[in-house]
JSON list of C-alpha atoms in Angstrom, two decimals:
[
{"chain": "H", "resi": 1126, "resn": "MET", "atom": "CA", "xyz": [-0.34, -0.03, 0.35]},
{"chain": "H", "resi": 1127, "resn": "ASP", "atom": "CA", "xyz": [0.98, 3.21, -0.72]},
{"chain": "H", "resi": 1128, "resn": "ILE", "atom": "CA", "xyz": [1.96, 5.78, 2.30]},
{"chain": "H", "resi": 1129, "resn": "LYS", "atom": "CA", "xyz": [-0.79, 8.17, 1.48]},
{"chain": "H", "resi": 1130, "resn": "VAL", "atom": "CA", "xyz": [-3.32, 5.10, 2.08]},
{"chain": "H", "resi": 1131, "resn": "TRP", "atom": "CA", "xyz": [-1.52, 4.68, 5.46]},
{"chain": "H", "resi": 1132, "resn": "MET", "atom": "CA", "xyz": [-1.39, 8.24, 6.73]},
{"chain": "H", "resi": 1133, "resn": "TYR", "atom": "CA", "xyz": [-5.49, 8.41, 5.66]},
{"chain": "H", "resi": 1134, "resn": "LEU", "atom": "CA", "xyz": [-6.06, 4.84, 7.88]},
{"chain": "H", "resi": 1135, "resn": "VAL", "atom": "CA", "xyz": [-4.17, 6.16, 11.12]},
{"chain": "H", "resi": 1136, "resn": "TYR", "atom": "CA", "xyz": [-5.77, 9.75, 10.51]},
{"chain": "H", "resi": 1137, "resn": "LEU", "atom": "CA", "xyz": [-9.37, 8.17, 10.00]},
{"chain": "H", "resi": 1138, "resn": "ALA", "atom": "CA", "xyz": [-8.58, 5.43, 13.51]},
{"chain": "H", "resi": 1139, "resn": "VAL", "atom": "CA", "xyz": [-7.02, 8.38, 15.81]},
{"chain": "H", "resi": 1140, "resn": "SER", "atom": "CA", "xyz": [-9.62, 11.15, 14.49]},
{"chain": "H", "resi": 1141, "resn": "ILE", "atom": "CA", "xyz": [-12.70, 8.73, 15.17]},
{"chain": "H", "resi": 1142, "resn": "GLY", "atom": "CA", "xyz": [-11.55, 7.25, 18.38]},
{"chain": "H", "resi": 1143, "resn": "LEU", "atom": "CA", "xyz": [-10.76, 10.79, 19.75]},
{"chain": "H", "resi": 1144, "resn": "THR", "atom": "CA", "xyz": [-14.15, 11.76, 18.74]},
{"chain": "H", "resi": 1145, "resn": "ILE", "atom": "CA", "xyz": [-15.93, 8.87, 20.34]},
{"chain": "H", "resi": 1146, "resn": "TRP", "atom": "CA", "xyz": [-13.87, 9.20, 23.42]},
{"chain": "H", "resi": 1147, "resn": "VAL", "atom": "CA", "xyz": [-14.49, 12.84, 23.29]},
{"chain": "H", "resi": 1148, "resn": "ALA", "atom": "CA", "xyz": [-18.24, 12.63, 23.06]},
{"chain": "H", "resi": 1149, "resn": "ARG", "atom": "CA", "xyz": [-18.51, 9.54, 26.00]},
{"chain": "H", "resi": 1150, "resn": "ALA", "atom": "CA", "xyz": [-16.53, 11.95, 28.38]},
{"chain": "H", "resi": 1151, "resn": "LEU", "atom": "CA", "xyz": [-18.57, 15.06, 27.82]},
{"chain": "H", "resi": 1152, "resn": "SER", "atom": "CA", "xyz": [-22.10, 13.18, 27.56]},
{"chain": "H", "resi": 1153, "resn": "ARG", "atom": "CA", "xyz": [-21.13, 11.37, 30.84]},
{"chain": "H", "resi": 1154, "resn": "ASN", "atom": "CA", "xyz": [-20.22, 14.44, 32.40]},
{"chain": "H", "resi": 1155, "resn": "GLY", "atom": "CA", "xyz": [-22.46, 17.53, 30.99]},
{"chain": "H", "resi": 1156, "resn": "LEU", "atom": "CA", "xyz": [-25.53, 15.87, 32.03]},
{"chain": "H", "resi": 1157, "resn": "VAL", "atom": "CA", "xyz": [-24.58, 17.38, 35.86]},
{"chain": "H", "resi": 1158, "resn": "PHE", "atom": "CA", "xyz": [-24.40, 20.71, 34.21]},
{"chain": "H", "resi": 1159, "resn": "LEU", "atom": "CA", "xyz": [-27.31, 20.39, 31.87]},
{"chain": "H", "resi": 1160, "resn": "GLU", "atom": "CA", "xyz": [-29.83, 18.92, 35.10]},
{"chain": "H", "resi": 1161, "resn": "GLU", "atom": "CA", "xyz": [-28.74, 22.52, 36.33]},
{"chain": "H", "resi": 1162, "resn": "VAL", "atom": "CA", "xyz": [-29.17, 24.67, 33.39]},
{"chain": "H", "resi": 1163, "resn": "PHE", "atom": "CA", "xyz": [-32.76, 23.08, 32.35]},
{"chain": "H", "resi": 1164, "resn": "ALA", "atom": "CA", "xyz": [-33.58, 22.07, 35.85]},
{"chain": "H", "resi": 1165, "resn": "ASP", "atom": "CA", "xyz": [-35.40, 19.24, 34.89]},
{"chain": "H", "resi": 1166, "resn": "GLU", "atom": "CA", "xyz": [-33.76, 15.55, 34.97]},
{"chain": "H", "resi": 1167, "resn": "ARG", "atom": "CA", "xyz": [-36.02, 14.32, 31.78]},
{"chain": "H", "resi": 1168, "resn": "LEU", "atom": "CA", "xyz": [-35.16, 17.20, 29.63]},
{"chain": "H", "resi": 1169, "resn": "ALA", "atom": "CA", "xyz": [-31.86, 17.32, 30.34]},
{"chain": "H", "resi": 1170, "resn": "ARG", "atom": "CA", "xyz": [-31.05, 13.76, 28.98]},
{"chain": "H", "resi": 1171, "resn": "ALA", "atom": "CA", "xyz": [-32.96, 14.45, 25.99]},
{"chain": "H", "resi": 1172, "resn": "VAL", "atom": "CA", "xyz": [-30.66, 17.49, 25.45]},
{"chain": "H", "resi": 1173, "resn": "ASN", "atom": "CA", "xyz": [-27.93, 15.12, 26.13]},
{"chain": "H", "resi": 1174, "resn": "SER", "atom": "CA", "xyz": [-28.56, 13.02, 23.64]},
{"chain": "H", "resi": 1175, "resn": "LEU", "atom": "CA", "xyz": [-29.26, 15.70, 20.96]},
{"chain": "H", "resi": 1176, "resn": "LEU", "atom": "CA", "xyz": [-25.94, 17.39, 21.67]},
{"chain": "H", "resi": 1177, "resn": "VAL", "atom": "CA", "xyz": [-24.03, 13.95, 21.22]},
{"chain": "H", "resi": 1178, "resn": "VAL", "atom": "CA", "xyz": [-25.47, 13.21, 17.91]},
{"chain": "H", "resi": 1179, "resn": "GLY", "atom": "CA", "xyz": [-24.87, 16.51, 17.02]},
{"chain": "H", "resi": 1180, "resn": "PHE", "atom": "CA", "xyz": [-21.82, 16.67, 18.01]},
{"chain": "H", "resi": 1181, "resn": "TYR", "atom": "CA", "xyz": [-20.61, 13.16, 15.89]},
{"chain": "H", "resi": 1182, "resn": "LEU", "atom": "CA", "xyz": [-22.19, 14.86, 12.66]},
{"chain": "H", "resi": 1183, "resn": "LEU", "atom": "CA", "xyz": [-20.20, 18.13, 13.06]},
{"chain": "H", "resi": 1184, "resn": "ASN", "atom": "CA", "xyz": [-17.18, 16.16, 14.03]},
{"chain": "H", "resi": 1185, "resn": "LEU", "atom": "CA", "xyz": [-17.27, 13.22, 11.51]},
{"chain": "H", "resi": 1186, "resn": "GLY", "atom": "CA", "xyz": [-18.22, 15.36, 8.89]},
{"chain": "H", "resi": 1187, "resn": "TYR", "atom": "CA", "xyz": [-15.63, 17.60, 9.72]},
{"chain": "H", "resi": 1188, "resn": "VAL", "atom": "CA", "xyz": [-12.80, 14.49, 9.99]},
{"chain": "H", "resi": 1189, "resn": "THR", "atom": "CA", "xyz": [-14.16, 13.16, 6.20]},
{"chain": "H", "resi": 1190, "resn": "VAL", "atom": "CA", "xyz": [-14.13, 16.18, 4.46]},
{"chain": "H", "resi": 1191, "resn": "ALA", "atom": "CA", "xyz": [-10.30, 17.10, 5.97]},
{"chain": "H", "resi": 1192, "resn": "MET", "atom": "CA", "xyz": [-9.55, 13.66, 5.08]},
{"chain": "H", "resi": 1193, "resn": "LYS", "atom": "CA", "xyz": [-8.34, 14.85, 1.10]},
{"chain": "H", "resi": 1194, "resn": "HIS", "atom": "CA", "xyz": [-4.68, 15.75, 0.25]},
{"chain": "H", "resi": 1195, "resn": "PRO", "atom": "CA", "xyz": [-4.06, 16.51, -2.90]},
{"chain": "H", "resi": 1196, "resn": "ASP", "atom": "CA", "xyz": [-0.39, 16.62, -2.62]},
{"chain": "H", "resi": 1197, "resn": "PRO", "atom": "CA", "xyz": [1.30, 13.18, -3.31]},
{"chain": "H", "resi": 1198, "resn": "VAL", "atom": "CA", "xyz": [3.46, 12.21, 0.26]},
{"chain": "H", "resi": 1199, "resn": "GLY", "atom": "CA", "xyz": [6.75, 10.89, -1.09]},
{"chain": "H", "resi": 1200, "resn": "SER", "atom": "CA", "xyz": [8.17, 10.09, 2.19]},
{"chain": "H", "resi": 1201, "resn": "THR", "atom": "CA", "xyz": [7.49, 8.91, 6.07]},
{"chain": "H", "resi": 1202, "resn": "SER", "atom": "CA", "xyz": [8.10, 12.33, 7.38]},
{"chain": "H", "resi": 1203, "resn": "GLU", "atom": "CA", "xyz": [5.95, 14.19, 5.37]},
{"chain": "H", "resi": 1204, "resn": "ALA", "atom": "CA", "xyz": [3.07, 11.88, 5.92]},
{"chain": "H", "resi": 1205, "resn": "MET", "atom": "CA", "xyz": [3.55, 12.45, 9.86]},
{"chain": "H", "resi": 1206, "resn": "GLU", "atom": "CA", "xyz": [3.85, 16.16, 9.22]},
{"chain": "H", "resi": 1207, "resn": "GLU", "atom": "CA", "xyz": [0.60, 16.15, 7.05]},
{"chain": "H", "resi": 1208, "resn": "LEU", "atom": "CA", "xyz": [-1.32, 13.59, 9.87]},
{"chain": "H", "resi": 1209, "resn": "SER", "atom": "CA", "xyz": [-0.11, 15.96, 12.54]},
{"chain": "H", "resi": 1210, "resn": "LEU", "atom": "CA", "xyz": [-1.94, 19.02, 11.13]},
{"chain": "H", "resi": 1211, "resn": "LYS", "atom": "CA", "xyz": [-5.11, 17.20, 10.10]},
{"chain": "H", "resi": 1212, "resn": "ILE", "atom": "CA", "xyz": [-5.42, 15.75, 14.06]},
{"chain": "H", "resi": 1213, "resn": "GLY", "atom": "CA", "xyz": [-4.22, 19.15, 15.21]},
{"chain": "H", "resi": 1214, "resn": "LEU", "atom": "CA", "xyz": [-7.21, 20.85, 13.14]},
{"chain": "H", "resi": 1215, "resn": "VAL", "atom": "CA", "xyz": [-9.70, 17.89, 14.11]},
{"chain": "H", "resi": 1216, "resn": "LEU", "atom": "CA", "xyz": [-8.57, 18.74, 18.26]},
{"chain": "H", "resi": 1217, "resn": "LEU", "atom": "CA", "xyz": [-9.19, 22.32, 17.29]},
{"chain": "H", "resi": 1218, "resn": "VAL", "atom": "CA", "xyz": [-12.55, 21.55, 15.90]},
{"chain": "H", "resi": 1219, "resn": "LEU", "atom": "CA", "xyz": [-13.78, 19.58, 19.19]},
{"chain": "H", "resi": 1220, "resn": "GLY", "atom": "CA", "xyz": [-12.62, 21.86, 21.42]},
{"chain": "H", "resi": 1221, "resn": "ALA", "atom": "CA", "xyz": [-14.33, 25.20, 19.69]},
{"chain": "H", "resi": 1222, "resn": "LEU", "atom": "CA", "xyz": [-17.30, 23.13, 19.68]},
{"chain": "H", "resi": 1223, "resn": "HIS", "atom": "CA", "xyz": [-17.48, 22.38, 23.70]},
{"chain": "H", "resi": 1224, "resn": "PHE", "atom": "CA", "xyz": [-16.88, 25.80, 24.01]},
{"chain": "H", "resi": 1225, "resn": "PHE", "atom": "CA", "xyz": [-19.38, 27.25, 22.24]},
{"chain": "H", "resi": 1226, "resn": "ASN", "atom": "CA", "xyz": [-21.74, 24.86, 23.76]},
{"chain": "H", "resi": 1227, "resn": "VAL", "atom": "CA", "xyz": [-20.66, 26.06, 27.00]},
{"chain": "H", "resi": 1228, "resn": "PHE", "atom": "CA", "xyz": [-21.04, 29.26, 26.51]},
{"chain": "H", "resi": 1229, "resn": "ALA", "atom": "CA", "xyz": [-24.88, 29.03, 24.60]},
{"chain": "H", "resi": 1230, "resn": "LEU", "atom": "CA", "xyz": [-26.09, 26.76, 27.74]},
{"chain": "H", "resi": 1231, "resn": "GLY", "atom": "CA", "xyz": [-24.46, 28.83, 29.92]},
{"chain": "H", "resi": 1232, "resn": "ARG", "atom": "CA", "xyz": [-26.50, 32.24, 28.69]},
{"chain": "H", "resi": 1233, "resn": "TYR", "atom": "CA", "xyz": [-29.28, 29.91, 28.71]},
{"chain": "H", "resi": 1234, "resn": "ARG", "atom": "CA", "xyz": [-28.83, 28.95, 32.06]},
{"chain": "H", "resi": 1235, "resn": "ARG", "atom": "CA", "xyz": [-28.57, 33.34, 33.12]},
{"chain": "H", "resi": 1236, "resn": "GLY", "atom": "CA", "xyz": [-31.54, 33.89, 31.68]},
{"chain": "H", "resi": 1237, "resn": "ARG", "atom": "CA", "xyz": [-33.93, 31.09, 33.10]},
{"chain": "H", "resi": 1238, "resn": "LEU", "atom": "CA", "xyz": [-32.14, 32.38, 36.29]},
{"chain": "H", "resi": 1239, "resn": "ARG", "atom": "CA", "xyz": [-32.99, 36.19, 35.36]},
{"chain": "H", "resi": 1240, "resn": "GLN", "atom": "CA", "xyz": [-36.22, 34.90, 34.84]},
{"chain": "H", "resi": 1241, "resn": "PHE", "atom": "CA", "xyz": [-36.97, 33.43, 38.02]},
{"chain": "H", "resi": 1242, "resn": "ALA", "atom": "CA", "xyz": [-34.97, 36.71, 40.15]},
{"chain": "H", "resi": 1243, "resn": "THR", "atom": "CA", "xyz": [-37.57, 38.28, 42.42]},
{"chain": "H", "resi": 1244, "resn": "HIS", "atom": "CA", "xyz": [-36.48, 41.82, 41.85]},
{"chain": "H", "resi": 1245, "resn": "PRO", "atom": "CA", "xyz": [-34.22, 43.54, 38.80]},
{"chain": "H", "resi": 1246, "resn": "PRO", "atom": "CA", "xyz": [-30.29, 43.15, 39.19]},
{"chain": "H", "resi": 1247, "resn": "LEU", "atom": "CA", "xyz": [-28.74, 46.38, 40.38]},
{"chain": "H", "resi": 1248, "resn": "ALA", "atom": "CA", "xyz": [-26.70, 48.62, 38.86]},
{"chain": "H", "resi": 1249, "resn": "PRO", "atom": "CA", "xyz": [-22.70, 48.51, 40.12]},
{"chain": "H", "resi": 1250, "resn": "VAL", "atom": "CA", "xyz": [-22.45, 51.04, 42.62]},
{"chain": "H", "resi": 1251, "resn": "GLY", "atom": "CA", "xyz": [-19.85, 52.95, 40.52]},
{"chain": "H", "resi": 1252, "resn": "ARG", "atom": "CA", "xyz": [-22.12, 54.01, 38.16]},
{"chain": "H", "resi": 1253, "resn": "LEU", "atom": "CA", "xyz": [-24.70, 55.07, 39.88]},
{"chain": "H", "resi": 1254, "resn": "PRO", "atom": "CA", "xyz": [-25.42, 58.44, 39.17]},
{"chain": "H", "resi": 1255, "resn": "MET", "atom": "CA", "xyz": [-23.98, 60.84, 41.28]},
{"chain": "H", "resi": 1256, "resn": "GLN", "atom": "CA", "xyz": [-26.00, 64.13, 43.43]},
{"chain": "H", "resi": 1257, "resn": "PRO", "atom": "CA", "xyz": [-24.36, 67.11, 42.37]},
{"chain": "H", "resi": 1258, "resn": "THR", "atom": "CA", "xyz": [-22.39, 68.67, 44.89]},
{"chain": "H", "resi": 1259, "resn": "PRO", "atom": "CA", "xyz": [-23.32, 72.31, 45.83]},
{"chain": "H", "resi": 1260, "resn": "HIS", "atom": "CA", "xyz": [-21.03, 75.11, 45.14]},
{"chain": "H", "resi": 1261, "resn": "GLY", "atom": "CA", "xyz": [-22.14, 77.39, 48.10]},
{"chain": "H", "resi": 1262, "resn": "PRO", "atom": "CA", "xyz": [-21.55, 76.77, 52.19]},
{"chain": "H", "resi": 1263, "resn": "TYR", "atom": "CA", "xyz": [-25.46, 75.87, 52.41]},
{"chain": "H", "resi": 1264, "resn": "PRO", "atom": "CA", "xyz": [-26.13, 72.50, 51.85]},
{"chain": "H", "resi": 1265, "resn": "ALA", "atom": "CA", "xyz": [-28.89, 71.43, 49.02]},
{"chain": "H", "resi": 1266, "resn": "ALA", "atom": "CA", "xyz": [-32.75, 71.14, 49.75]},
{"chain": "H", "resi": 1267, "resn": "PRO", "atom": "CA", "xyz": [-34.96, 69.85, 51.58]},
{"chain": "H", "resi": 1268, "resn": "TYR", "atom": "CA", "xyz": [-32.77, 72.25, 53.88]},
{"chain": "H", "resi": 1269, "resn": "PRO", "atom": "CA", "xyz": [-32.91, 75.10, 54.80]},
{"chain": "H", "resi": 1270, "resn": "THR", "atom": "CA", "xyz": [-36.78, 75.53, 54.76]},
{"chain": "H", "resi": 1271, "resn": "ARG", "atom": "CA", "xyz": [-36.24, 79.22, 55.27]},
{"chain": "H", "resi": 1272, "resn": "PRO", "atom": "CA", "xyz": [-34.46, 81.71, 53.03]},
{"chain": "H", "resi": 1273, "resn": "LEU", "atom": "CA", "xyz": [-31.06, 81.85, 54.25]},
{"chain": "H", "resi": 1274, "resn": "PRO", "atom": "CA", "xyz": [-29.26, 85.35, 54.41]},
{"chain": "H", "resi": 1275, "resn": "PRO", "atom": "CA", "xyz": [-26.83, 86.76, 52.09]},
{"chain": "H", "resi": 1276, "resn": "THR", "atom": "CA", "xyz": [-23.14, 85.82, 53.00]},
{"chain": "H", "resi": 1277, "resn": "GLY", "atom": "CA", "xyz": [-21.53, 87.81, 56.07]},
{"chain": "H", "resi": 1278, "resn": "ALA", "atom": "CA", "xyz": [-24.86, 88.74, 57.40]},
{"chain": "H", "resi": 1279, "resn": "PRO", "atom": "CA", "xyz": [-25.85, 87.41, 60.56]},
{"chain": "H", "resi": 1280, "resn": "THR", "atom": "CA", "xyz": [-27.58, 84.18, 61.06]},
{"chain": "H", "resi": 1281, "resn": "THR", "atom": "CA", "xyz": [-29.86, 85.10, 64.21]},
{"chain": "H", "resi": 1282, "resn": "THR", "atom": "CA", "xyz": [-33.39, 86.12, 63.82]},
{"chain": "H", "resi": 1283, "resn": "GLN", "atom": "CA", "xyz": [-33.16, 88.06, 66.74]},
{"chain": "H", "resi": 1284, "resn": "PRO", "atom": "CA", "xyz": [-31.47, 92.06, 66.19]},
{"chain": "H", "resi": 1285, "resn": "THR", "atom": "CA", "xyz": [-28.03, 92.15, 67.18]},
{"chain": "H", "resi": 1286, "resn": "THR", "atom": "CA", "xyz": [-27.70, 94.30, 70.71]},
{"chain": "H", "resi": 1287, "resn": "THR", "atom": "CA", "xyz": [-24.45, 95.70, 72.40]},
{"chain": "H", "resi": 1288, "resn": "PRO", "atom": "CA", "xyz": [-23.33, 94.76, 75.75]},
{"chain": "H", "resi": 1289, "resn": "PRO", "atom": "CA", "xyz": [-24.93, 96.79, 78.62]},
{"chain": "H", "resi": 1290, "resn": "THR", "atom": "CA", "xyz": [-22.74, 98.68, 80.71]},
{"chain": "H", "resi": 1291, "resn": "GLY", "atom": "CA", "xyz": [-20.80, 97.29, 83.17]},
{"chain": "H", "resi": 1292, "resn": "SER", "atom": "CA", "xyz": [-20.88, 93.96, 81.53]},
{"chain": "H", "resi": 1293, "resn": "ARG", "atom": "CA", "xyz": [-17.15, 91.84, 80.92]},
{"chain": "H", "resi": 1294, "resn": "PRO", "atom": "CA", "xyz": [-16.17, 92.23, 77.86]},
{"chain": "H", "resi": 1295, "resn": "ASP", "atom": "CA", "xyz": [-14.81, 89.02, 77.16]},
{"chain": "H", "resi": 1296, "resn": "ALA", "atom": "CA", "xyz": [-18.26, 86.87, 78.57]},
{"chain": "H", "resi": 1297, "resn": "GLY", "atom": "CA", "xyz": [-18.94, 86.63, 74.57]},
{"chain": "H", "resi": 1298, "resn": "PRO", "atom": "CA", "xyz": [-22.57, 87.99, 73.17]},
{"chain": "H", "resi": 1299, "resn": "THR", "atom": "CA", "xyz": [-25.78, 88.28, 75.13]},
{"chain": "H", "resi": 1300, "resn": "ASN", "atom": "CA", "xyz": [-27.90, 86.13, 72.15]},
{"chain": "H", "resi": 1301, "resn": "PRO", "atom": "CA", "xyz": [-28.65, 82.83, 72.62]},
{"chain": "H", "resi": 1302, "resn": "PRO", "atom": "CA", "xyz": [-27.50, 80.50, 70.02]},
{"chain": "H", "resi": 1303, "resn": "PRO", "atom": "CA", "xyz": [-29.24, 79.90, 67.08]},
{"chain": "H", "resi": 1304, "resn": "PRO", "atom": "CA", "xyz": [-31.06, 77.07, 66.83]},
{"chain": "H", "resi": 1305, "resn": "PRO", "atom": "CA", "xyz": [-29.95, 73.95, 64.82]},
{"chain": "H", "resi": 1306, "resn": "ARG", "atom": "CA", "xyz": [-30.52, 73.26, 61.25]}
]
């Protein structure tokens, strides 16, 4: 037999073996994930079976399409190089399909969990709208409730008086302090 025929036989054996092994491993271990995603064991088993069939169809279809090699293979080293390229591509396709399935099922699960949420999710604290800061010495509404005097004016409502004669100059003002705001 020709070297190219041997290369094809090894390629088919390795690729089909890898596809079957990966499909069984994903089916066995992915069932727990699917039960969490769908919250129904019967539905999870059905989807698991459908995913395995789709996995076989896509991977074996790719293996057979990628088997063709138009150039002649003159040596064993060329056959090994071509074989490693083809098997590497099969492994990349297997990995890409696996990650696509996990991504799609994870999005479905998040959507299902959002439906059962009792309240909408909150925005991150850093993105909440900020209240404008007041530019003056007084806080913004709802305080104060009465008009404020202009800056520099006394804040008491009583008229200021001069201290009576004979009082001590260091005694301080005779007016009571303003009420707290």
